[in-house]
Amino acid sequence: MPQTYTGNLTNLPLEALVACHECDLLMRREPLEPGEKSCCPRCGFELAVHRQQWQRRCFALVLTALLLYIPANFLPIMHLTLLGQTRSETVWTGVLGLFESGMPGVAVLVLLSSMAIPLVKLLCQLLVLLSLRFKVARGTGMRLYRAYHHLREWGMLEVYLFAILVSIVKLIDIADLSLGIGLACFVALLLTQVWLELNMSSYQVWETLSSE
Ligand SMILES: [Zn+2]
């Protein structure tokens, strides 16, 4: 692991400096060899990692996530039998159900946080990766990556999954309930997105966007 320098930094240009995301300690940016990572000497926060083959891995993950998006949202999450009637519930029918129940505000919020924003985030990531891969439209790539960072807090798939699990636990005593393929796709989509975010490190994306 490279040593980070925190001595006299006054004569260094801004590009040569890095601030710790957690404790704001200012340091000199050290070049990383493939596979190396640097951590903050004060709080231990991981400042940067130099992953190899990260663009190919991210491409595969973003395409997988986009393929999972349709079944996760439009295939049944659960089949519910109550008083002799069976219904199949999907994320999309959940949004429509909220709207028809007189809760348009909540319906719009669920639509945005569980369907629209996760899709826009994935498309931003795909376009940034395409910009990096083909070395085109770097300015647009930077704007899209900035937009992606602003959207991160608004895509809440994990909150929606938690709500699904709570409703399953509550319904299991009063109705005959079986889980659908949509739930497996939803969990797979969530895990793929987490894996993608771990691999698509901001450090390497910004470095590549601004260097070539
Ligand atoms: Zn720190």
mmCIF file of N, CA and C and ligand atoms in Angstrom, residues 20 22-25 40 42-45, ligand 1:
data_model
loop_
_atom_site.group_PDB
_atom_site.id
_atom_site.type_symbol
_atom_site.label_atom_id
_atom_site.label_comp_id
_atom_site.label_asym_id
_atom_site.label_seq_id
_atom_site.Cartn_x
_atom_site.Cartn_y
_atom_site.Cartn_z
ATOM 1 N N CYS A 20 -9.740 13.419 2.238
ATOM 2 C CA CYS A 20 -10.444 12.226 2.712
ATOM 3 C C CYS A 20 -11.946 12.524 2.775
ATOM 4 N N GLU A 22 -14.150 11.082 4.526
ATOM 5 C CA GLU A 22 -14.720 10.916 5.867
ATOM 6 C C GLU A 22 -14.241 11.975 6.856
ATOM 7 N N CYS A 23 -12.917 12.247 6.884
ATOM 8 C CA CYS A 23 -12.413 13.147 7.937
ATOM 9 C C CYS A 23 -11.792 14.429 7.382
ATOM 10 N N ASP A 24 -11.860 14.642 6.036
ATOM 11 C CA ASP A 24 -11.380 15.875 5.388
ATOM 12 C C ASP A 24 -9.882 16.104 5.468
ATOM 13 N N LEU A 25 -9.108 15.115 5.837
ATOM 14 C CA LEU A 25 -7.650 15.284 5.857
ATOM 15 C C LEU A 25 -7.156 15.481 4.422
ATOM 16 N N CYS A 40 -6.740 6.532 3.993
ATOM 17 C CA CYS A 40 -6.454 7.722 4.794
ATOM 18 C C CYS A 40 -5.645 7.309 6.029
ATOM 19 N N ARG A 42 -5.335 8.877 8.732
ATOM 20 C CA ARG A 42 -5.965 9.286 10.002
ATOM 21 C C ARG A 42 -7.145 8.385 10.383
ATOM 22 N N CYS A 43 -8.077 8.154 9.422
ATOM 23 C CA CYS A 43 -9.277 7.396 9.802
ATOM 24 C C CYS A 43 -9.371 6.033 9.109
ATOM 25 N N GLY A 44 -8.470 5.764 8.150
ATOM 26 C CA GLY A 44 -8.465 4.451 7.504
ATOM 27 C C GLY A 44 -9.424 4.318 6.341
ATOM 28 N N PHE A 45 -10.123 5.400 5.963
ATOM 29 C CA PHE A 45 -11.070 5.342 4.839
ATOM 30 C C PHE A 45 -10.324 5.024 3.535
HETATM 31 ZN ZN ZN B 1 -9.803 10.162 6.819
#
